[in-house]
Amino acid sequence: MAEQQIPKATVKRLPLYYRFLQRLYRSGRERISSLEISEALRIDSATIRRDLSYLGGLGKKGYGYNVAHLIQFLTHYLGHDEVTNVVLIGAGNLGMALLHHNFYMTKHLNIFAAFDKDEQKIGRTVNGIPIYAMHDFAELVRKAGIEVAILTIPVASVEPVVEQVVESGIRGILNFSPIRLKVPPYVRVHNIDVTMELQTLIYFLKQDAEYQEE
Amino acid sequence: MAEQQIPKATVKRLPLYYRFLQRLYRSGRERISSLEISEALRIDSATIRRDLSYLGGLGKKGYGYNVAHLIQFLTHYLGHDEVTNVVLIGAGNLGMALLHHNFYMTKHLNIFAAFDKDEQKIGRTVNGIPIYAMHDFAELVRKAGIEVAILTIPVASVEPVVEQVVESGIRGILNFSPIRLKVPPYVRVHNIDVTMELQTLIYFLKQDAEYQEE
DNA sequence: TAGATTGTTAATCGATTAACAATC
DNA sequence: TAGATTGTTAATCGATTAACAATC
């Protein structure tokens, strides 16, 4: 790990580029310029060139980027050439929605197992994914080498569950609960908070409206 | 609108402060310092003081912030003192999850109606929320004065639906589809892309691991 | 008064964008 | 060769943080 450390902002955009390029590739496109990507994705072309240049000399002056070549590079770079198994905790409404979906657009992501405390659900499968009791969590995670858990449980149950998750050796949590998880520093948490996103959107709309008026 | 324009980064944190303060208030707390908020929320205390100072002189030197007073201010500032009605389009798994939830923790947000194309679902209600056909969309939106739509439909149906949504006069869209919506500049779109969030989380984990090794 | 804590100035950091020499 | 387009330098912007005078 010598050169390493690509800016966070860039990392967040890479999957966007990846997705766009795949669409492009399917449409039979051979080459693309940063300006064209820029127009499609509404990201400044200089930003795109800079982002891609962090990864190495992927473009050719006067030509642009070769679509197939760029996809190949990103696939490997983002680790999309191997399947990452994750687990889901909490098979309620939202959990079920994710189980049914199971990232079907994205072959390299897979929900390996789900967990719930409802006796009715334990032992069944949803979309081919088995539902277990939390009792079996640590063992399954260890055996299957799982590193990431998706958390879709009610706020009330979060604390004890997170403790169990952390103890099991999980290193990343995608958290849908609207509370800050108590985890040691080596565990990464990504929060998806629909309520907050909606509030923020509404706030900006109000601001727009006020700006109009004045 | 004179002073206006609070930084985006600040706006995103305000709901976080709000939520924390409410919890504090319920626990009977009367005052709080930026340092204490900082520790609870893991945000630099200077950032918190700066954020709050944008809103006006809400604190007292040597004392900190009065919890009740701060909540009162934020409630009004964020518009939490009146209900914002939104609509949801696409009553599939994810849509159903949101309908069942309906922001029950947040009294000022309400899903007013849902829309779907499935004849089986049209006419029924979920968690008290009626499901209509898209045919009725524009009229309902206009009559109820709705400004925000939550989009939880499959990628394939996005394009025509978005057209309809835009025509209806909706000004904000909370979009769960993993594609860029084609909307005029006066319509705000917030994207929530679970797949991308998960990919980014996994990428950072890999980076952490490599950093460990070296 | 002595101690605590804000609000803000100045420094720093990270990200975006303009502009253009290099070069395919 | 002429035209196109990268990769990068320099400028700019927005956000964070350190530090401290003001003051409750």
Short mmCIF file of C-alpha atoms (C1' of nucleotides) in Angstrom, two decimals:
data_model
loop_
_atom_site.label_atom_id
_atom_site.label_comp_id
_atom_site.label_asym_id
_atom_site.label_seq_id
_atom_site.Cartn_x
_atom_site.Cartn_y
_atom_site.Cartn_z
CA MET A 1 0.00 0.00 0.00
CA ALA A 2 2.22 2.82 -1.17
CA GLU A 3 0.42 5.34 -3.38
CA GLN A 4 -3.01 4.69 -1.81
CA GLN A 5 -5.52 7.10 -0.33
CA ILE A 6 -7.92 8.29 -2.93
CA PRO A 7 -10.10 11.18 -1.71
CA LYS A 8 -13.40 10.17 -0.13
CA ALA A 9 -15.37 12.30 -2.55
CA THR A 10 -13.77 10.44 -5.44
CA VAL A 11 -14.47 7.03 -3.94
CA LYS A 12 -18.15 7.88 -3.66
CA ARG A 13 -18.29 8.74 -7.34
CA LEU A 14 -16.54 5.64 -8.64
CA PRO A 15 -19.63 3.38 -8.41
CA LEU A 16 -21.51 6.05 -10.34
CA TYR A 17 -18.97 5.97 -13.14
CA TYR A 18 -18.98 2.21 -13.06
CA ARG A 19 -22.73 1.99 -13.48
CA PHE A 20 -22.76 4.53 -16.28
CA LEU A 21 -19.96 2.79 -18.15
CA GLN A 22 -21.74 -0.54 -17.98
CA ARG A 23 -24.82 0.97 -19.53
CA LEU A 24 -22.60 2.49 -22.18
CA TYR A 25 -20.86 -0.79 -22.83
CA ARG A 26 -24.15 -2.62 -23.27
CA SER A 27 -25.16 -0.01 -25.80
CA GLY A 28 -22.07 -0.95 -27.79
CA ARG A 29 -20.06 2.19 -27.14
CA GLU A 30 -16.30 1.85 -27.56
CA ARG A 31 -14.85 5.13 -26.31
CA ILE A 32 -16.02 8.05 -24.23
CA SER A 33 -14.64 11.46 -23.27
CA SER A 34 -14.73 13.09 -19.86
CA LEU A 35 -16.95 15.75 -21.36
CA GLU A 36 -19.58 13.22 -22.38
CA ILE A 37 -19.52 11.55 -18.97
CA SER A 38 -19.78 15.01 -17.49
CA GLU A 39 -22.95 15.79 -19.40
CA ALA A 40 -24.60 12.49 -18.58
CA LEU A 41 -23.75 12.53 -14.89
CA ARG A 42 -23.78 16.28 -14.23
CA ILE A 43 -20.32 16.26 -12.76
CA ASP A 44 -17.67 18.72 -13.92
CA SER A 45 -15.45 17.14 -16.55
CA ALA A 46 -12.30 18.23 -14.73
CA THR A 47 -13.52 16.40 -11.66
CA ILE A 48 -14.00 13.26 -13.71
CA ARG A 49 -10.56 13.46 -15.27
CA ARG A 50 -9.04 14.08 -11.87
CA ASP A 51 -10.94 11.18 -10.30
CA LEU A 52 -9.85 8.77 -13.00
CA SER A 53 -6.28 10.01 -12.96
CA TYR A 54 -6.01 8.97 -9.29
CA LEU A 55 -6.42 5.41 -10.51
CA GLY A 56 -3.62 5.69 -13.05
CA GLY A 57 -3.29 6.74 -16.65
CA LEU A 58 -6.55 5.31 -17.86
CA GLY A 59 -7.21 7.75 -20.68
CA LYS A 60 -5.47 8.71 -23.89
CA LYS A 61 -5.01 12.32 -24.92
CA GLY A 62 -7.02 13.19 -27.97
CA TYR A 63 -9.01 9.95 -27.65
CA GLY A 64 -10.66 9.80 -24.26
CA TYR A 65 -11.28 6.60 -22.35
CA ASN A 66 -11.78 3.13 -23.74
CA VAL A 67 -15.05 1.90 -22.27
CA ALA A 68 -14.19 -1.79 -22.03
CA HIS A 69 -10.77 -1.08 -20.61
CA LEU A 70 -12.09 1.36 -18.04
CA ILE A 71 -14.81 -1.06 -16.92
CA GLN A 72 -12.28 -3.83 -16.61
CA PHE A 73 -10.09 -1.67 -14.44
CA LEU A 74 -12.94 -0.45 -12.22
CA THR A 75 -14.37 -3.95 -11.85
CA HIS A 76 -11.14 -5.13 -10.38
CA TYR A 77 -10.44 -1.96 -8.46
CA LEU A 78 -13.85 -1.93 -6.78
CA GLY A 79 -13.68 -5.65 -6.12
CA HIS A 80 -16.68 -6.38 -8.30
CA ASP A 81 -14.98 -9.47 -9.65
CA GLU A 82 -15.74 -11.42 -6.49
CA VAL A 83 -18.94 -11.85 -4.50
CA THR A 84 -19.20 -10.08 -1.15
CA ASN A 85 -21.57 -11.83 1.21
CA VAL A 86 -23.36 -9.79 3.84
CA VAL A 87 -26.00 -10.54 6.46
CA LEU A 88 -29.20 -8.71 7.28
CA ILE A 89 -30.57 -8.29 10.80
CA GLY A 90 -34.26 -7.55 11.23
CA ALA A 91 -36.70 -9.07 8.77
CA GLY A 92 -39.46 -6.51 9.28
CA ASN A 93 -40.97 -4.50 6.45
CA LEU A 94 -37.78 -2.82 5.38
CA GLY A 95 -35.65 -5.91 5.92
CA MET A 96 -38.05 -7.97 3.83
CA ALA A 97 -37.91 -5.39 1.07
CA LEU A 98 -34.14 -5.70 0.96
CA LEU A 99 -34.28 -9.50 1.07
CA HIS A 100 -36.63 -9.58 -1.91
CA HIS A 101 -34.40 -7.18 -3.76
CA ASN A 102 -31.07 -8.70 -2.70
CA PHE A 103 -29.13 -6.34 -4.96
CA TYR A 104 -30.23 -8.29 -7.98
CA MET A 105 -28.80 -5.64 -10.27
CA THR A 106 -25.38 -6.18 -8.75
CA LYS A 107 -24.03 -9.68 -9.08
CA HIS A 108 -21.17 -9.15 -6.66
CA LEU A 109 -23.35 -8.32 -3.65
CA ASN A 110 -25.30 -11.05 -1.89
CA ILE A 111 -27.31 -11.31 1.29
CA PHE A 112 -26.11 -14.59 2.67
CA ALA A 113 -28.45 -14.92 5.63
CA ALA A 114 -30.99 -12.96 7.64
CA PHE A 115 -31.68 -12.82 11.37
CA ASP A 116 -34.80 -12.06 13.33
CA LYS A 117 -36.21 -12.72 16.76
CA ASP A 118 -39.71 -13.60 15.56
CA GLU A 119 -40.20 -17.35 16.06
CA GLN A 120 -42.62 -17.33 13.12
CA LYS A 121 -39.91 -16.20 10.75
CA ILE A 122 -36.99 -18.21 12.05
CA GLY A 123 -36.34 -21.29 9.95
CA ARG A 124 -38.09 -19.96 6.89
CA THR A 125 -36.44 -18.56 3.80
CA VAL A 126 -37.22 -15.40 1.87
CA ASN A 127 -36.15 -15.15 -1.74
CA GLY A 128 -33.93 -18.14 -1.01
CA ILE A 129 -32.29 -16.47 1.98
CA PRO A 130 -32.60 -18.36 5.28
CA ILE A 131 -33.71 -16.57 8.43
CA TYR A 132 -31.98 -17.52 11.66
CA ALA A 133 -32.23 -16.59 15.30
CA MET A 134 -29.68 -14.12 16.64
CA HIS A 135 -28.45 -16.95 18.78
CA ASP A 136 -26.68 -18.35 15.74
CA PHE A 137 -25.25 -15.03 14.61
CA ALA A 138 -21.63 -15.20 15.77
CA GLU A 139 -21.11 -18.73 14.57
CA LEU A 140 -22.53 -18.16 11.12
CA VAL A 141 -20.61 -14.93 10.66
CA ARG A 142 -17.39 -16.63 11.62
CA LYS A 143 -17.95 -19.71 9.49
CA ALA A 144 -18.99 -17.78 6.40
CA GLY A 145 -16.37 -15.06 6.87
CA ILE A 146 -18.96 -12.29 6.79
CA GLU A 147 -17.69 -8.76 7.43
CA VAL A 148 -20.72 -6.59 6.80
CA ALA A 149 -24.18 -6.49 8.40
CA ILE A 150 -27.23 -4.55 7.31
CA LEU A 151 -29.24 -3.36 10.30
CA THR A 152 -33.00 -2.99 9.80
CA ILE A 153 -34.37 -3.39 13.32
CA PRO A 154 -36.55 -1.15 15.51
CA VAL A 155 -34.74 1.46 17.58
CA ALA A 156 -35.68 -0.30 20.82
CA SER A 157 -33.66 -3.43 20.02
CA VAL A 158 -30.61 -1.71 18.61
CA GLU A 159 -28.37 -1.58 21.65
CA PRO A 160 -28.13 -5.28 22.57
CA VAL A 161 -28.04 -6.33 18.92
CA VAL A 162 -25.18 -3.99 18.10
CA GLU A 163 -23.22 -5.41 21.01
CA GLN A 164 -23.66 -8.88 19.62
CA VAL A 165 -22.76 -7.73 16.14
CA VAL A 166 -19.57 -6.08 17.30
CA GLU A 167 -18.53 -9.12 19.34
CA SER A 168 -19.01 -11.37 16.34
CA GLY A 169 -16.21 -9.62 14.52
CA ILE A 170 -18.32 -7.74 11.97
CA ARG A 171 -16.34 -4.74 10.69
CA GLY A 172 -18.95 -2.76 8.78
CA ILE A 173 -22.58 -1.90 9.50
CA LEU A 174 -25.10 -0.37 7.14
CA ASN A 175 -27.48 1.13 9.66
CA PHE A 176 -31.07 2.11 8.92
CA SER A 177 -31.96 3.01 12.52
CA PRO A 178 -32.14 6.71 13.27
CA ILE A 179 -29.69 6.50 16.18
CA ARG A 180 -25.94 6.64 16.54
CA LEU A 181 -24.56 3.16 17.13
CA LYS A 182 -22.10 2.57 19.94
CA VAL A 183 -19.27 0.71 18.30
CA PRO A 184 -15.50 0.57 18.76
CA PRO A 185 -13.44 2.69 16.39
CA TYR A 186 -12.44 -0.20 14.15
CA VAL A 187 -16.05 -0.85 13.16
CA ARG A 188 -17.30 1.34 10.33
CA VAL A 189 -20.92 2.48 10.32
CA HIS A 190 -22.79 3.93 7.36
CA ASN A 191 -26.12 5.47 8.25
CA ILE A 192 -29.10 5.64 5.93
CA ASP A 193 -31.71 7.79 7.55
CA VAL A 194 -34.73 8.24 5.31
CA THR A 195 -36.47 10.61 7.70
CA MET A 196 -33.49 12.91 7.81
CA GLU A 197 -33.06 12.87 4.05
CA LEU A 198 -36.67 13.80 3.61
CA GLN A 199 -36.41 16.60 6.16
CA THR A 200 -33.35 18.00 4.46
CA LEU A 201 -35.03 17.86 1.06
CA ILE A 202 -38.05 19.71 2.42
CA TYR A 203 -35.84 22.32 4.04
CA PHE A 204 -34.13 23.07 0.75
CA LEU A 205 -37.47 23.33 -1.02
CA LYS A 206 -38.61 25.91 1.48
CA GLN A 207 -35.40 27.81 0.95
CA ASP A 208 -35.93 27.73 -2.81
CA ALA A 209 -39.42 29.10 -2.36
CA GLU A 210 -38.22 31.96 -0.18
CA TYR A 211 -35.52 32.77 -2.66
CA GLN A 212 -38.19 32.96 -5.38
CA GLU A 213 -40.33 35.36 -3.43
CA GLU A 214 -37.70 37.94 -2.59
CA MET B 1 -34.86 36.92 2.86
CA ALA B 2 -31.86 38.98 3.79
CA GLU B 3 -29.36 37.14 6.02
CA GLN B 4 -30.26 33.67 4.59
CA GLN B 5 -28.04 30.98 3.14
CA ILE B 6 -26.81 28.67 5.80
CA PRO B 7 -24.11 26.28 4.55
CA LYS B 8 -25.36 22.96 3.24
CA ALA B 9 -23.18 21.03 5.64
CA THR B 10 -24.79 22.88 8.53
CA VAL B 11 -28.31 22.26 7.27
CA LYS B 12 -27.65 18.53 7.16
CA ARG B 13 -26.59 18.55 10.78
CA LEU B 14 -29.52 20.53 12.15
CA PRO B 15 -31.93 17.55 12.23
CA LEU B 16 -29.24 15.66 14.11
CA TYR B 17 -29.04 18.35 16.74
CA TYR B 18 -32.80 18.51 16.89
CA ARG B 19 -33.17 14.83 17.53
CA PHE B 20 -30.47 14.81 20.18
CA LEU B 21 -31.96 17.79 21.97
CA GLN B 22 -35.38 16.18 22.10
CA ARG B 23 -33.94 13.13 23.73
CA LEU B 24 -32.16 15.41 26.16
CA TYR B 25 -35.30 17.34 26.90
CA ARG B 26 -37.27 14.19 27.62
CA SER B 27 -34.56 13.19 30.06
CA GLY B 28 -35.25 16.42 31.92
CA ARG B 29 -32.05 18.24 30.98
CA GLU B 30 -32.18 22.02 31.19
CA ARG B 31 -28.92 23.23 29.68
CA ILE B 32 -26.18 21.80 27.50
CA SER B 33 -22.76 22.95 26.29
CA SER B 34 -21.34 22.59 22.81
CA LEU B 35 -18.70 20.32 24.31
CA GLU B 36 -21.30 17.88 25.59
CA ILE B 37 -23.16 17.83 22.28
CA SER B 38 -19.82 17.31 20.62
CA GLU B 39 -19.06 14.22 22.69
CA ALA B 40 -22.49 12.71 22.13
CA LEU B 41 -22.63 13.33 18.39
CA ARG B 42 -18.92 13.08 17.56
CA ILE B 43 -18.87 16.45 15.88
CA ASP B 44 -16.22 19.04 16.74
CA SER B 45 -17.53 21.49 19.32
CA ALA B 46 -16.39 24.45 17.25
CA THR B 47 -18.46 23.16 14.38
CA ILE B 48 -21.49 22.95 16.62
CA ARG B 49 -21.04 26.46 17.97
CA ARG B 50 -20.54 27.75 14.46
CA ASP B 51 -23.62 25.92 13.16
CA LEU B 52 -25.81 27.28 15.92
CA SER B 53 -24.42 30.77 15.60
CA TYR B 54 -25.64 30.89 12.01
CA LEU B 55 -29.14 30.74 13.43
CA GLY B 56 -28.57 33.65 15.78
CA GLY B 57 -27.31 34.15 19.32
CA LEU B 58 -28.84 31.02 20.77
CA GLY B 59 -26.27 30.40 23.49
CA LYS B 60 -25.04 32.27 26.55
CA LYS B 61 -21.36 32.59 27.32
CA GLY B 62 -20.41 30.72 30.46
CA TYR B 63 -23.74 28.89 30.42
CA GLY B 64 -24.18 27.05 27.13
CA TYR B 65 -27.51 26.50 25.45
CA ASN B 66 -30.91 26.25 27.06
CA VAL B 67 -32.38 22.98 25.85
CA ALA B 68 -36.03 24.00 25.77
CA HIS B 69 -35.25 27.29 24.12
CA LEU B 70 -33.03 25.72 21.50
CA ILE B 71 -35.63 23.07 20.69
CA GLN B 72 -38.29 25.70 20.38
CA PHE B 73 -36.16 27.65 17.97
CA LEU B 74 -35.21 24.65 15.85
CA THR B 75 -38.79 23.38 15.76
CA HIS B 76 -39.88 26.57 14.17
CA TYR B 77 -36.80 27.00 12.05
CA LEU B 78 -37.04 23.50 10.57
CA GLY B 79 -40.78 23.84 10.10
CA HIS B 80 -41.53 20.99 12.50
CA ASP B 81 -44.45 22.93 13.89
CA GLU B 82 -46.60 22.12 10.91
CA VAL B 83 -47.31 18.84 9.11
CA THR B 84 -45.77 18.31 5.69
CA ASN B 85 -47.76 15.91 3.55
CA VAL B 86 -45.97 13.87 0.93
CA VAL B 87 -47.00 11.13 -1.49
CA LEU B 88 -45.39 7.80 -2.24
CA ILE B 89 -45.22 6.23 -5.68
CA GLY B 90 -44.69 2.49 -5.94
CA ALA B 91 -46.21 0.27 -3.27
CA GLY B 92 -43.83 -2.65 -3.76
CA ASN B 93 -41.75 -4.11 -0.96
CA LEU B 94 -39.84 -0.97 -0.17
CA GLY B 95 -42.83 1.30 -0.65
CA MET B 96 -44.91 -0.88 1.66
CA ALA B 97 -42.18 -0.72 4.28
CA LEU B 98 -42.27 3.06 4.19
CA LEU B 99 -46.08 3.12 4.28
CA HIS B 100 -46.10 0.94 7.38
CA HIS B 101 -43.49 3.13 8.97
CA ASN B 102 -44.89 6.48 7.83
CA PHE B 103 -42.30 8.42 9.84
CA TYR B 104 -44.14 7.57 13.02
CA MET B 105 -41.28 8.99 15.09
CA THR B 106 -41.74 12.33 13.39
CA LYS B 107 -45.13 13.89 13.84
CA HIS B 108 -44.63 16.57 11.24
CA LEU B 109 -44.07 14.20 8.31
CA ASN B 110 -46.99 12.32 6.81
CA ILE B 111 -47.54 10.16 3.77
CA PHE B 112 -50.83 11.45 2.50
CA ALA B 113 -51.44 8.98 -0.29
CA ALA B 114 -49.74 6.24 -2.26
CA PHE B 115 -49.84 5.33 -5.95
CA ASP B 116 -49.34 2.08 -7.77
CA LYS B 117 -50.27 0.51 -11.09
CA ASP B 118 -51.26 -2.87 -9.65
CA GLU B 119 -55.05 -3.19 -9.91
CA GLN B 120 -54.98 -5.44 -6.84
CA LYS B 121 -53.60 -2.66 -4.70
CA ILE B 122 -55.52 0.31 -6.04
CA GLY B 123 -58.43 1.22 -3.83
CA ARG B 124 -57.02 -0.44 -0.74
CA THR B 125 -55.37 1.31 2.18
CA VAL B 126 -52.15 0.45 3.96
CA ASN B 127 -51.65 1.70 7.48
CA GLY B 128 -54.55 4.04 6.82
CA ILE B 129 -52.98 5.41 3.65
CA PRO B 130 -55.08 5.05 0.48
CA ILE B 131 -53.53 3.66 -2.69
CA TYR B 132 -54.58 5.26 -5.96
CA ALA B 133 -53.87 4.77 -9.65
CA MET B 134 -51.34 7.11 -11.25
CA HIS B 135 -54.23 8.36 -13.31
CA ASP B 136 -55.38 10.36 -10.29
CA PHE B 137 -51.93 11.68 -9.44
CA ALA B 138 -51.96 15.23 -10.78
CA GLU B 139 -55.39 16.01 -9.43
CA LEU B 140 -54.69 14.75 -5.94
CA VAL B 141 -51.35 16.50 -5.76
CA ARG B 142 -52.94 19.76 -6.80
CA LYS B 143 -55.91 19.48 -4.49
CA ALA B 144 -53.87 18.50 -1.45
CA GLY B 145 -51.07 20.94 -2.21
CA ILE B 146 -48.41 18.22 -2.14
CA GLU B 147 -44.88 19.28 -3.03
CA VAL B 148 -42.82 16.16 -2.36
CA ALA B 149 -42.98 12.63 -3.76
CA ILE B 150 -41.14 9.53 -2.59
CA LEU B 151 -40.23 7.32 -5.52
CA THR B 152 -40.02 3.58 -4.85
CA ILE B 153 -40.70 2.04 -8.25
CA PRO B 154 -38.69 -0.37 -10.42
CA VAL B 155 -36.13 1.16 -12.73
CA ALA B 156 -38.11 0.15 -15.81
CA SER B 157 -41.09 2.37 -14.96
CA VAL B 158 -39.12 5.39 -13.83
CA GLU B 159 -39.06 7.45 -16.97
CA PRO B 160 -42.79 7.84 -17.72
CA VAL B 161 -43.62 8.18 -14.03
CA VAL B 162 -41.09 10.96 -13.50
CA GLU B 163 -42.57 12.82 -16.43
CA GLN B 164 -45.98 12.65 -14.83
CA VAL B 165 -44.59 13.68 -11.47
CA VAL B 166 -42.86 16.70 -12.92
CA GLU B 167 -45.93 17.78 -14.83
CA SER B 168 -48.05 17.59 -11.70
CA GLY B 169 -46.04 20.39 -10.13
CA ILE B 170 -44.14 18.33 -7.55
CA ARG B 171 -40.99 20.22 -6.55
CA GLY B 172 -39.01 17.62 -4.62
CA ILE B 173 -38.39 13.91 -5.18
CA LEU B 174 -36.86 11.44 -2.77
CA ASN B 175 -35.63 8.85 -5.21
CA PHE B 176 -34.79 5.26 -4.34
CA SER B 177 -34.14 4.13 -7.92
CA PRO B 178 -30.51 3.72 -8.88
CA ILE B 179 -30.75 5.99 -11.88
CA ARG B 180 -30.47 9.70 -12.48
CA LEU B 181 -33.88 11.24 -12.95
CA LYS B 182 -34.50 13.57 -15.85
CA VAL B 183 -36.13 16.59 -14.27
CA PRO B 184 -36.09 20.33 -14.97
CA PRO B 185 -33.74 22.39 -12.82
CA TYR B 186 -36.44 23.67 -10.49
CA VAL B 187 -37.22 20.17 -9.25
CA ARG B 188 -34.95 18.95 -6.47
CA VAL B 189 -33.99 15.29 -6.34
CA HIS B 190 -32.46 13.51 -3.36
CA ASN B 191 -31.15 10.06 -4.13
CA ILE B 192 -31.00 7.21 -1.67
CA ASP B 193 -29.08 4.39 -3.24
CA VAL B 194 -28.66 1.47 -0.87
CA THR B 195 -26.52 -0.51 -3.28
CA MET B 196 -24.08 2.33 -3.67
CA GLU B 197 -23.90 2.97 0.05
CA LEU B 198 -23.11 -0.67 0.64
CA GLN B 199 -20.46 -0.68 -2.08
CA THR B 200 -18.81 2.38 -0.62
CA LEU B 201 -18.83 0.89 2.87
CA ILE B 202 -17.22 -2.29 1.58
CA TYR B 203 -14.59 -0.31 -0.29
CA PHE B 204 -13.58 1.54 2.85
CA LEU B 205 -13.38 -1.72 4.78
CA LYS B 206 -11.00 -3.12 2.21
CA GLN B 207 -8.93 0.02 2.45
CA ASP B 208 -8.83 -0.31 6.24
CA ALA B 209 -7.66 -3.90 5.89
CA GLU B 210 -4.87 -2.97 3.51
CA TYR B 211 -3.77 -0.17 5.79
CA GLN B 212 -3.54 -2.71 8.64
CA GLU B 213 -1.37 -5.08 6.67
CA GLU B 214 1.29 -2.66 5.54
"C1'" DT C 1 -15.05 37.48 41.59
"C1'" DA C 2 -13.53 33.02 39.38
"C1'" DG C 3 -14.81 29.64 36.19
"C1'" DA C 4 -17.16 28.26 32.20
"C1'" DT C 5 -18.36 28.62 27.69
"C1'" DT C 6 -19.82 31.17 23.76
"C1'" DG C 7 -19.11 33.41 19.19
"C1'" DT C 8 -15.70 34.54 15.93
"C1'" DT C 9 -11.06 35.36 13.76
"C1'" DA C 10 -7.51 33.09 11.56
"C1'" DA C 11 -5.41 28.86 9.99
"C1'" DT C 12 -6.01 24.66 7.77
"C1'" DC C 13 -7.87 21.22 5.15
"C1'" DG C 14 -10.24 18.87 1.33
"C1'" DA C 15 -12.76 19.28 -2.90
"C1'" DT C 16 -13.99 21.64 -7.11
"C1'" DT C 17 -13.08 24.07 -11.16
"C1'" DA C 18 -10.60 26.84 -14.76
"C1'" DA C 19 -7.17 26.73 -17.92
"C1'" DC C 20 -3.67 24.95 -20.69
"C1'" DA C 21 0.68 22.48 -22.05
"C1'" DA C 22 1.43 17.91 -23.48
"C1'" DT C 23 0.40 14.59 -26.76
"C1'" DC C 24 -2.31 11.02 -29.07
"C1'" DT D 1 -0.71 17.61 -39.80
"C1'" DA D 2 -4.92 19.42 -37.39
"C1'" DG D 3 -8.15 18.51 -33.96
"C1'" DA D 4 -9.41 16.45 -29.77
"C1'" DT D 5 -8.86 15.47 -25.22
"C1'" DT D 6 -6.14 14.11 -21.37
"C1'" DG D 7 -3.61 14.96 -16.97
"C1'" DT D 8 -2.12 18.48 -13.99
"C1'" DT D 9 -0.98 23.17 -12.16
"C1'" DA D 10 -2.94 26.96 -10.04
"C1'" DA D 11 -6.96 29.35 -8.34
"C1'" DT D 12 -11.03 29.10 -5.88
"C1'" DC D 13 -14.41 27.59 -2.96
"C1'" DG D 14 -16.62 25.59 1.12
"C1'" DA D 15 -16.08 23.30 5.47
"C1'" DT D 16 -13.54 22.18 9.60
"C1'" DT D 17 -10.80 23.18 13.45
"C1'" DA D 18 -7.70 25.71 16.71
"C1'" DA D 19 -7.46 29.31 19.68
"C1'" DC D 20 -8.92 33.05 22.34
"C1'" DA D 21 -11.12 37.57 23.58
"C1'" DA D 22 -15.55 38.63 25.24
"C1'" DT D 23 -18.70 37.95 28.74
"C1'" DC D 24 -22.28 35.56 31.38
#
